[in-house]
Coordinates of C-alpha atoms in Angstrom, one line a residue:
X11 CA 99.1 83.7 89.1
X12 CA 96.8 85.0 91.4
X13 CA 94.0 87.3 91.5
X14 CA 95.4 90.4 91.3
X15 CA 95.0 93.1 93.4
X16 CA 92.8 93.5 96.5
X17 CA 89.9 95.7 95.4
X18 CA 88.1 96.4 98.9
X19 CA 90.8 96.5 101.5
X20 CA 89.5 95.1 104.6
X21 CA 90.7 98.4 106.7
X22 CA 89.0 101.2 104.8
X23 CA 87.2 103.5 107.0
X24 CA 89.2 102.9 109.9
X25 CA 91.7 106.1 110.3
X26 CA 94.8 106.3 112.2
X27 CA 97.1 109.3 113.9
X28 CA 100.2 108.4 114.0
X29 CA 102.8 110.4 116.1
X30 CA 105.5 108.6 114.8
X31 CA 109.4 108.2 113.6
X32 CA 112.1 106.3 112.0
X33 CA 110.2 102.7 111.7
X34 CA 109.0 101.1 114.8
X35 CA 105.7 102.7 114.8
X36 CA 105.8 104.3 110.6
X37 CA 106.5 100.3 109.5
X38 CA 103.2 99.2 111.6
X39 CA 100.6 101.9 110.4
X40 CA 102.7 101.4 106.9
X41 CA 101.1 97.4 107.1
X42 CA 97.5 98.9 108.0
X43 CA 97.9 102.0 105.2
X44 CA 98.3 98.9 102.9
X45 CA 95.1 97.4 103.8
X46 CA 92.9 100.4 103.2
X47 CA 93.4 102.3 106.6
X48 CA 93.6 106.4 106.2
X49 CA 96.9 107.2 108.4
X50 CA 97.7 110.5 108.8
X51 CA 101.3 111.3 109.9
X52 CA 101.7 114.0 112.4
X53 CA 105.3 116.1 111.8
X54 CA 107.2 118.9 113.0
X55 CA 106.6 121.6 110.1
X56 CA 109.9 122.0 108.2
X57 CA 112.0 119.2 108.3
X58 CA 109.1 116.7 109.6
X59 CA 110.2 113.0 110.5
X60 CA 114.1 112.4 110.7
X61 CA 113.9 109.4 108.6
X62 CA 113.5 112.1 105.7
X63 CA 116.5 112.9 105.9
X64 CA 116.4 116.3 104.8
X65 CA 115.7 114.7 101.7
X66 CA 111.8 115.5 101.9
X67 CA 109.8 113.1 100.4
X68 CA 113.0 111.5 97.8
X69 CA 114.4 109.9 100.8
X70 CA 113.9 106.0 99.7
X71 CA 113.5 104.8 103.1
X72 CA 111.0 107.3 103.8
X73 CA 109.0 106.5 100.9
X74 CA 109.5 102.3 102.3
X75 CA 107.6 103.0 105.6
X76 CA 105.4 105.8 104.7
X77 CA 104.3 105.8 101.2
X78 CA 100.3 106.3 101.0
X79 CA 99.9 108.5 103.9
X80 CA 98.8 111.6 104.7
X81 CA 101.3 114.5 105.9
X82 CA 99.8 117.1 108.8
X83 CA 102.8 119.4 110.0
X84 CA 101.8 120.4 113.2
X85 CA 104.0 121.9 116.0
X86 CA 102.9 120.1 118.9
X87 CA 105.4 121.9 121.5
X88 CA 102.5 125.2 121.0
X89 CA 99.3 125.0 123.0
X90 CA 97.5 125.9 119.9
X91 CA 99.0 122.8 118.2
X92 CA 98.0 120.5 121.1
X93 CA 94.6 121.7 120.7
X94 CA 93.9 120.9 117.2
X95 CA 95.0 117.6 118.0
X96 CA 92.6 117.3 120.5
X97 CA 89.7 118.8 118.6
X98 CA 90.8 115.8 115.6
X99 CA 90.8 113.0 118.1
X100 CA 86.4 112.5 117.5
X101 CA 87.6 111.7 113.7
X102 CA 90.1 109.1 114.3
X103 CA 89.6 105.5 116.0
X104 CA 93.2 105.1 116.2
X105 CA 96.4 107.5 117.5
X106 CA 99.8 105.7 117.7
X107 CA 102.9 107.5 118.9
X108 CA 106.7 105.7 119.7
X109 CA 108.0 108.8 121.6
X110 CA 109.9 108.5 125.2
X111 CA 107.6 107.5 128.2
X112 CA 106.1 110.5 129.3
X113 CA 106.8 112.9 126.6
X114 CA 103.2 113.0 125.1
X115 CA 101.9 113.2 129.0
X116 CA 103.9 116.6 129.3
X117 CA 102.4 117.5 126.5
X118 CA 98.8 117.2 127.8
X119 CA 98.3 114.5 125.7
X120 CA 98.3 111.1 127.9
X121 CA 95.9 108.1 126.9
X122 CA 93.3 109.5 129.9
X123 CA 93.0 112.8 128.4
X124 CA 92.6 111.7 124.4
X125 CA 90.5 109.2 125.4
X126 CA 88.0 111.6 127.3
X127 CA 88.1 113.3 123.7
X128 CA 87.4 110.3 122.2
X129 CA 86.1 106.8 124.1
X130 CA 86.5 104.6 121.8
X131 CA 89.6 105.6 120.9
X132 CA 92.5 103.0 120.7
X133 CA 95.6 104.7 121.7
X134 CA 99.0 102.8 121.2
X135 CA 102.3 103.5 122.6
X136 CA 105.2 102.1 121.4
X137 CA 108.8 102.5 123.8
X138 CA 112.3 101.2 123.9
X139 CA 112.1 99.2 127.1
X140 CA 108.3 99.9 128.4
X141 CA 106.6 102.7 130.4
X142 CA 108.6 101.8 133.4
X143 CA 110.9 100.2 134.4
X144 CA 114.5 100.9 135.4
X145 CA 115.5 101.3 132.0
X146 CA 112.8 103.2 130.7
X147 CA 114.4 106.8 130.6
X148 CA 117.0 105.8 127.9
X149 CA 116.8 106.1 124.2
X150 CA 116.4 103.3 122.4
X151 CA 117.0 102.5 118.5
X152 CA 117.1 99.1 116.5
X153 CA 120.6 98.5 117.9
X154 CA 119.4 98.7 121.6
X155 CA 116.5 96.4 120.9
X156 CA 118.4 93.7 119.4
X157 CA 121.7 93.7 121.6
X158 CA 119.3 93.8 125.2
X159 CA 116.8 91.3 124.1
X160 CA 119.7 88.7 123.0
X161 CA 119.9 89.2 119.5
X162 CA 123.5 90.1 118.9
X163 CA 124.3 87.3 121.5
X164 CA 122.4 84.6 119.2
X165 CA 123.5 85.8 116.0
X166 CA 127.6 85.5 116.7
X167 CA 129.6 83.4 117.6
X168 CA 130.8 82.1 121.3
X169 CA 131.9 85.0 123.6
X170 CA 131.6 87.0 120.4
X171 CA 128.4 89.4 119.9
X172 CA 128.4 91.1 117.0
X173 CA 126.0 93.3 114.7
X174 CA 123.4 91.7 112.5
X175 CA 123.2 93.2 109.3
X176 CA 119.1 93.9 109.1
X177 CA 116.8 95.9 111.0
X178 CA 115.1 92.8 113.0
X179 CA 114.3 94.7 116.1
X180 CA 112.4 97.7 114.4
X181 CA 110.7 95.8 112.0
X182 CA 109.4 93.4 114.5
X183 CA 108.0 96.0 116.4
X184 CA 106.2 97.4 113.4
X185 CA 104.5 93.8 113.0
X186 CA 103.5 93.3 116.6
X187 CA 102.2 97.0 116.9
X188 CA 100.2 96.5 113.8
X189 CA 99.3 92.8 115.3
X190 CA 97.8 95.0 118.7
X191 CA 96.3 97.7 116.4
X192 CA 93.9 95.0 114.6
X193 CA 93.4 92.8 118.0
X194 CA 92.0 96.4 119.9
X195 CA 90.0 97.4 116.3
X196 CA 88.1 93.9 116.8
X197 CA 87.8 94.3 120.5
X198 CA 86.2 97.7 119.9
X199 CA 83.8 96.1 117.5
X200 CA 83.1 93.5 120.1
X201 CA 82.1 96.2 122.5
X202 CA 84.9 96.4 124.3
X203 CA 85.2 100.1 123.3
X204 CA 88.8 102.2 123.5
X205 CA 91.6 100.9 124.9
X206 CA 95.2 101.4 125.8
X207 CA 97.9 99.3 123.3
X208 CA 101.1 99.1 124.7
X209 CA 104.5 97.7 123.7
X210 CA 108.2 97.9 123.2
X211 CA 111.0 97.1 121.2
X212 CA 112.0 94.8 124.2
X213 CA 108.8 92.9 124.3
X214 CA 108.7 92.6 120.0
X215 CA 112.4 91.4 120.3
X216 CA 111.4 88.6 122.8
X217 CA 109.1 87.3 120.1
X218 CA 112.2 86.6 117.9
X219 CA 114.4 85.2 120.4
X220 CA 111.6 82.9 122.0
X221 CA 113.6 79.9 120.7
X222 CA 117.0 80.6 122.1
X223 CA 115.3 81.1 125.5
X224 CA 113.8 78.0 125.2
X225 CA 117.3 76.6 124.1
X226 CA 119.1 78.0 127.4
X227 CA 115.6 76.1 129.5
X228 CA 116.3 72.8 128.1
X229 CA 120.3 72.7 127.9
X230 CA 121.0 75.3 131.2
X231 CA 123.8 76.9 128.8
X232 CA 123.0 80.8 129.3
X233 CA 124.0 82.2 125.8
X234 CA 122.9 80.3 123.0
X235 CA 125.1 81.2 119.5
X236 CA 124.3 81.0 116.1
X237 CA 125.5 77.6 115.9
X238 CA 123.6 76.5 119.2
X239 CA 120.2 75.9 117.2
X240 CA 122.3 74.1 113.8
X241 CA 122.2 70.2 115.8
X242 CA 118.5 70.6 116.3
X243 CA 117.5 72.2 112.7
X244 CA 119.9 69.7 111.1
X245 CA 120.8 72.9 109.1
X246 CA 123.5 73.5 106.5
X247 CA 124.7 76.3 104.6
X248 CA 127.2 75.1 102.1
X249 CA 129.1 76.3 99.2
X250 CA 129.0 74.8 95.9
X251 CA 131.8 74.5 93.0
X252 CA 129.9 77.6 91.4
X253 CA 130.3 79.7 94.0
X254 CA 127.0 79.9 95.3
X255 CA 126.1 78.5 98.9
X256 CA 123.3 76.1 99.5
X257 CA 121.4 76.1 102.1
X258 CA 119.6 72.8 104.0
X259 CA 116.9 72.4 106.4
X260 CA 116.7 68.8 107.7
X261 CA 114.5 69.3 111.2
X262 CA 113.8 65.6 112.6
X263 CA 112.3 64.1 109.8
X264 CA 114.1 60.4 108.5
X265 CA 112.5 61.0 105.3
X266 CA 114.7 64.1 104.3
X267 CA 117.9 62.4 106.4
X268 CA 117.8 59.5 103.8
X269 CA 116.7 61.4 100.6
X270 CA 120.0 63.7 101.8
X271 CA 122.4 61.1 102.0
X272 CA 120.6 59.3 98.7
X273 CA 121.5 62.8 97.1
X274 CA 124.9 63.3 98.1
X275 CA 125.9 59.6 96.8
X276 CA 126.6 58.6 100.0
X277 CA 124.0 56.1 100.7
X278 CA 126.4 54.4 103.4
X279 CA 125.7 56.9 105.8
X280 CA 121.6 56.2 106.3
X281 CA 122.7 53.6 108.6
X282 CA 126.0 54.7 110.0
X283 CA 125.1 55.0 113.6
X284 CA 126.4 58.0 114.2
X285 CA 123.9 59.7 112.2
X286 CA 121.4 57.2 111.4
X287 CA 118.4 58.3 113.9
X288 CA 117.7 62.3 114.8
X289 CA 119.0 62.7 118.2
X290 CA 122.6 60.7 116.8
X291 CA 123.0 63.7 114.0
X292 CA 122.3 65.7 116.7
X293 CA 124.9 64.7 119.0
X294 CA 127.4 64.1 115.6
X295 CA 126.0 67.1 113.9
X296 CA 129.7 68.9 113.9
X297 CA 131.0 65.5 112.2
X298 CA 128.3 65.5 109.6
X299 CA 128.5 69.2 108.4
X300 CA 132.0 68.6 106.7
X301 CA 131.0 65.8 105.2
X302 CA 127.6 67.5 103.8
X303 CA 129.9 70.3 102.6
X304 CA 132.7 68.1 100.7
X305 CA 130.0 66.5 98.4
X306 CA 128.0 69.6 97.8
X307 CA 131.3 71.3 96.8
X308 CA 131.4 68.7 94.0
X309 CA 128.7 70.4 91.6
X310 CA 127.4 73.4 90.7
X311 CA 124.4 75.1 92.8
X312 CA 122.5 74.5 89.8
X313 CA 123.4 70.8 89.6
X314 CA 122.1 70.6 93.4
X315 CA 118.8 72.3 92.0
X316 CA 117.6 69.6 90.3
X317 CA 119.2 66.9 92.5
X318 CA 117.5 67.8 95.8
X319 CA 114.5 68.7 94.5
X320 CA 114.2 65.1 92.5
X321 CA 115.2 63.7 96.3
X322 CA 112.6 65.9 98.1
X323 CA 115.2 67.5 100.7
X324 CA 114.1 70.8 102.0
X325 CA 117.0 73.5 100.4
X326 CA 117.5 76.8 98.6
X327 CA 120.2 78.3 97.1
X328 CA 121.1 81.4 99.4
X329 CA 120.1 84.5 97.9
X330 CA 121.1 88.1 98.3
X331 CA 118.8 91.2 97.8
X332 CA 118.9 91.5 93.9
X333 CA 118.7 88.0 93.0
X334 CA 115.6 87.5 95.6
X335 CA 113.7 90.8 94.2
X336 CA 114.2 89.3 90.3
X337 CA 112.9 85.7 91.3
X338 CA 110.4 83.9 89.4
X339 CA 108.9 82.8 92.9
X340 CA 108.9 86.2 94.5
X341 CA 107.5 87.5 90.8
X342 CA 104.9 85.0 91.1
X343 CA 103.9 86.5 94.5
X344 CA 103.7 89.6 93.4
X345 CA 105.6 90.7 96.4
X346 CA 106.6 94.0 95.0
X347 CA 105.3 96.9 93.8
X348 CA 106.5 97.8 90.3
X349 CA 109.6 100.2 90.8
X350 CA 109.1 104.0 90.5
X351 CA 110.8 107.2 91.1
X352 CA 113.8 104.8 92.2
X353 CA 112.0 102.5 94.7
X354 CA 110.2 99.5 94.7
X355 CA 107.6 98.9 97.6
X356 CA 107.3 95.9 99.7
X357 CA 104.1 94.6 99.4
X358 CA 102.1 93.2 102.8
X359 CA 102.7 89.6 103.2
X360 CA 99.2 88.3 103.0
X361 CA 96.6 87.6 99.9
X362 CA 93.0 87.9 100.9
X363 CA 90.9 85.9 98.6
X364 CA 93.7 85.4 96.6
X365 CA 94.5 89.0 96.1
X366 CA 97.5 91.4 97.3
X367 CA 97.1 94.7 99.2
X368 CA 98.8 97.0 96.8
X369 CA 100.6 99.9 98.1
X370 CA 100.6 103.9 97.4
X371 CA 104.0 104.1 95.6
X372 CA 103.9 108.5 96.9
X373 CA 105.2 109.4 99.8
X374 CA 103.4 112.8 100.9
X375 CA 106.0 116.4 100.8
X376 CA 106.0 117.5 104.8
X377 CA 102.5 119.2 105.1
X378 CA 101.2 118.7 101.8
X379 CA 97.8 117.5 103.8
X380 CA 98.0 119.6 106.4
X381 CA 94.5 122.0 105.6
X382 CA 92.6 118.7 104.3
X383 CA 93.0 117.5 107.3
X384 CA 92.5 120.1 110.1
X385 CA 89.9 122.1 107.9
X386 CA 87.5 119.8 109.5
X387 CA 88.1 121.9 113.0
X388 CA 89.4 125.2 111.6
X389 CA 88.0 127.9 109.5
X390 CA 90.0 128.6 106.3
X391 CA 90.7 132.1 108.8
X392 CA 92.1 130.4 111.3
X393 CA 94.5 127.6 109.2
X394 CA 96.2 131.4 108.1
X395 CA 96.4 132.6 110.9
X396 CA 98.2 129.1 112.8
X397 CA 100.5 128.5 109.7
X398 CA 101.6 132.5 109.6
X399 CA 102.5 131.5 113.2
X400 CA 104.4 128.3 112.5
X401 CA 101.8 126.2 114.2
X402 CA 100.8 124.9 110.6
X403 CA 103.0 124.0 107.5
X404 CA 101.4 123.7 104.9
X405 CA 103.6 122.4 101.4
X406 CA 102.8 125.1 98.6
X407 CA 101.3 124.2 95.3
X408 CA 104.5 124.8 93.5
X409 CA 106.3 122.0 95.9
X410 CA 103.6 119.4 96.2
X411 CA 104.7 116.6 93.6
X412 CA 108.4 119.0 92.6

């Protein structure tokens, strides 16, 4: 076991504003929360981000992408609400929003104008497709992101698209938002000063399909499958007599070809010449996959266990949600937080020093920090006065924490 966990997170003191829904953006700032940075959500007062559900701060994925911030309800459609976002701006070093192109410019609230409040303010915009564009006008959501960037086409079958079952296109463009966040923090530090972060669901999808494209370059076939990319992994995913499927990673290396075949009991094929060198499995690969999968069918997953690990072949036995979370190995790693109030948090994927970022297992009520925050360029008067008018929310004592 490691060191436990991280006890000066490398982002404290930077702060963040985040104008943003559902996950795209909330998973990014959710990554930089983690590691120590103050992110203050901005939401409509009342129901706040949709991704609550009406379910306030109980609705588990809520509490996933936005446990340990802060909660300013603050209705930006009012020219008193676009002010005190203005007056904040000086505080913050970072404002993120994932609304449509444009929509924050109507507002009076484009990256020329907050940055005049503020130069050294790094401003990220996150969009479906990009600022412009053809496309650029339409919604987008997870679904949009991974059918127009290719991967519903690489995921199914031939002249078959077909859903994926996770959230790949959202989530990746949390990680390359928070990946742009930190690359402009240490440009500012560098003197570089504010700058203007921009990127798309589009452009984070490309990231993940990178190796199809680069499949449809070297073989001129225009839609790579699922099954495209199995010849050149020298993958398998097989089922064994208990049920469970095992899965195989070969790549181009002899060394796990021969401890393979030495594993299955079928030494004979090392030097059969269909499969004996990398680019003949790759051209037999469909030959070799039914023969991988009538020995593995012989024994039990847990047989396999020990047998390719004594052969050194690169293999797990495929895993589903419950099974992964309860793992010694993801135990060991300390992956997730301990679970409370009926979720458990994923922590950040990194160690620093050989300690994890823990996370803040609350999830803040809609407005609960509403006067912390803006007390800063309010008077205690005038916070009254805006949430009498519905340009505040603020979360009452007797609902904070119900």
């Amino acid at each position: 076991m490691f060191g436990g966990i991280v006890t000066h997170p490398p982002l404290r003191g930077v702060r963040i504003l985040e104008l943003g829904g559902y996950v795209s953006g909330p998973y990014g700032t959710s990554l930089l929360a983690a590691l120590g940075a103050d992110v203050v959500k901005i939401e409509r007062p009342g129901t706040g981000d949709d991704f609550r559900r009406q379910q306030d701060d109980q609705s588990l994925y809520f509490k996933q992408y936005n446990a340990g911030k802060r909660s300013l309800a603050l209705d930006l459609k009012h020219p008193a609400g676009v002010r005190i976002l203005k007056d904040l701006l000086p505080q913050f070093d970072v404002l993120l929003e994932n609304m449509r192109p444009g929509k924050l410019s109507a507002l009076g609230l484009d990256p020329q104008e907050c940055m005049a409040r503020n130069p050294d303010l790094i401003y990220v915009s996150v969009s479906g497709f990009g600022e412009g564009g053809p496309l650029s006008e339409r919604p987008a959501y997870d679904t949009i992101g991974q059918a127009f960037g290719g991967l519903y086409s690489v995921l199914g079958d031939e002249d078959r698209p077909q859903l994926s079952g996770a959230l790949f296109g959202d989530l990746v463009t949390g990680l390359t938002t928070g990946m742009g966040i930190l690359a402009a923090l240490v440009g500012r530090k560098a003197g570089t000063g504010g700058q203007l972060v921009q990127t798309s669901i589009l452009e984070a999808v490309s990231t993940m399909t990178i190796d199809n494209y680069t499949q449809y370059l070297d073989t001129g076939r225009s839609s790579p499958t699922r099954q495209s990319r199995h010849p050149q992994a020298q993958n398998f995913c097989v089922r064994a007599s208990s049920g469970q499927y095992v899965a195989i990673h070969l790549s181009s290396s002899q060394k796990f070809w021969r401890g393979l075949a030495t594993a299955l009991g079928r030494a004979e094929l090392i030097d059969d010449p269909r499969f004996a060198d990398y680019d003949a499995r790759t051209r037999h690969y469909f030959e070799l996959t039914p023969i991988v999968q009538a020995e593995i069918v012989k024994r039990t997953a847990d047989d396999w266990e020990r047998i390719l690990t004594e052969n050194d072949v690169p293999f797990t036995q495929v895993l589903d949600m419950e099974t992964w979370s309860h793992h010694p190995q993801t135990e060991w790693l300390e992956l997730l937080e301990p679970e409370r109030d009926g979720v458990s948090l994923v922590r950040p994927p990194w160690r620093f020093n050989g300690q994890r970022p823990n996370r803040d297992s609350r999830a803040p009520r809609v407005g609960e920090d509403t006067i912390a925050v803006v007390q800063s360029v309010r008077t205690p008067e005038q916070i009254a006065e805006l949430a009498d008018s519905g340009v505040l929310f603020v979360a009452t004592s007797e609902t904070v924490g119900a």
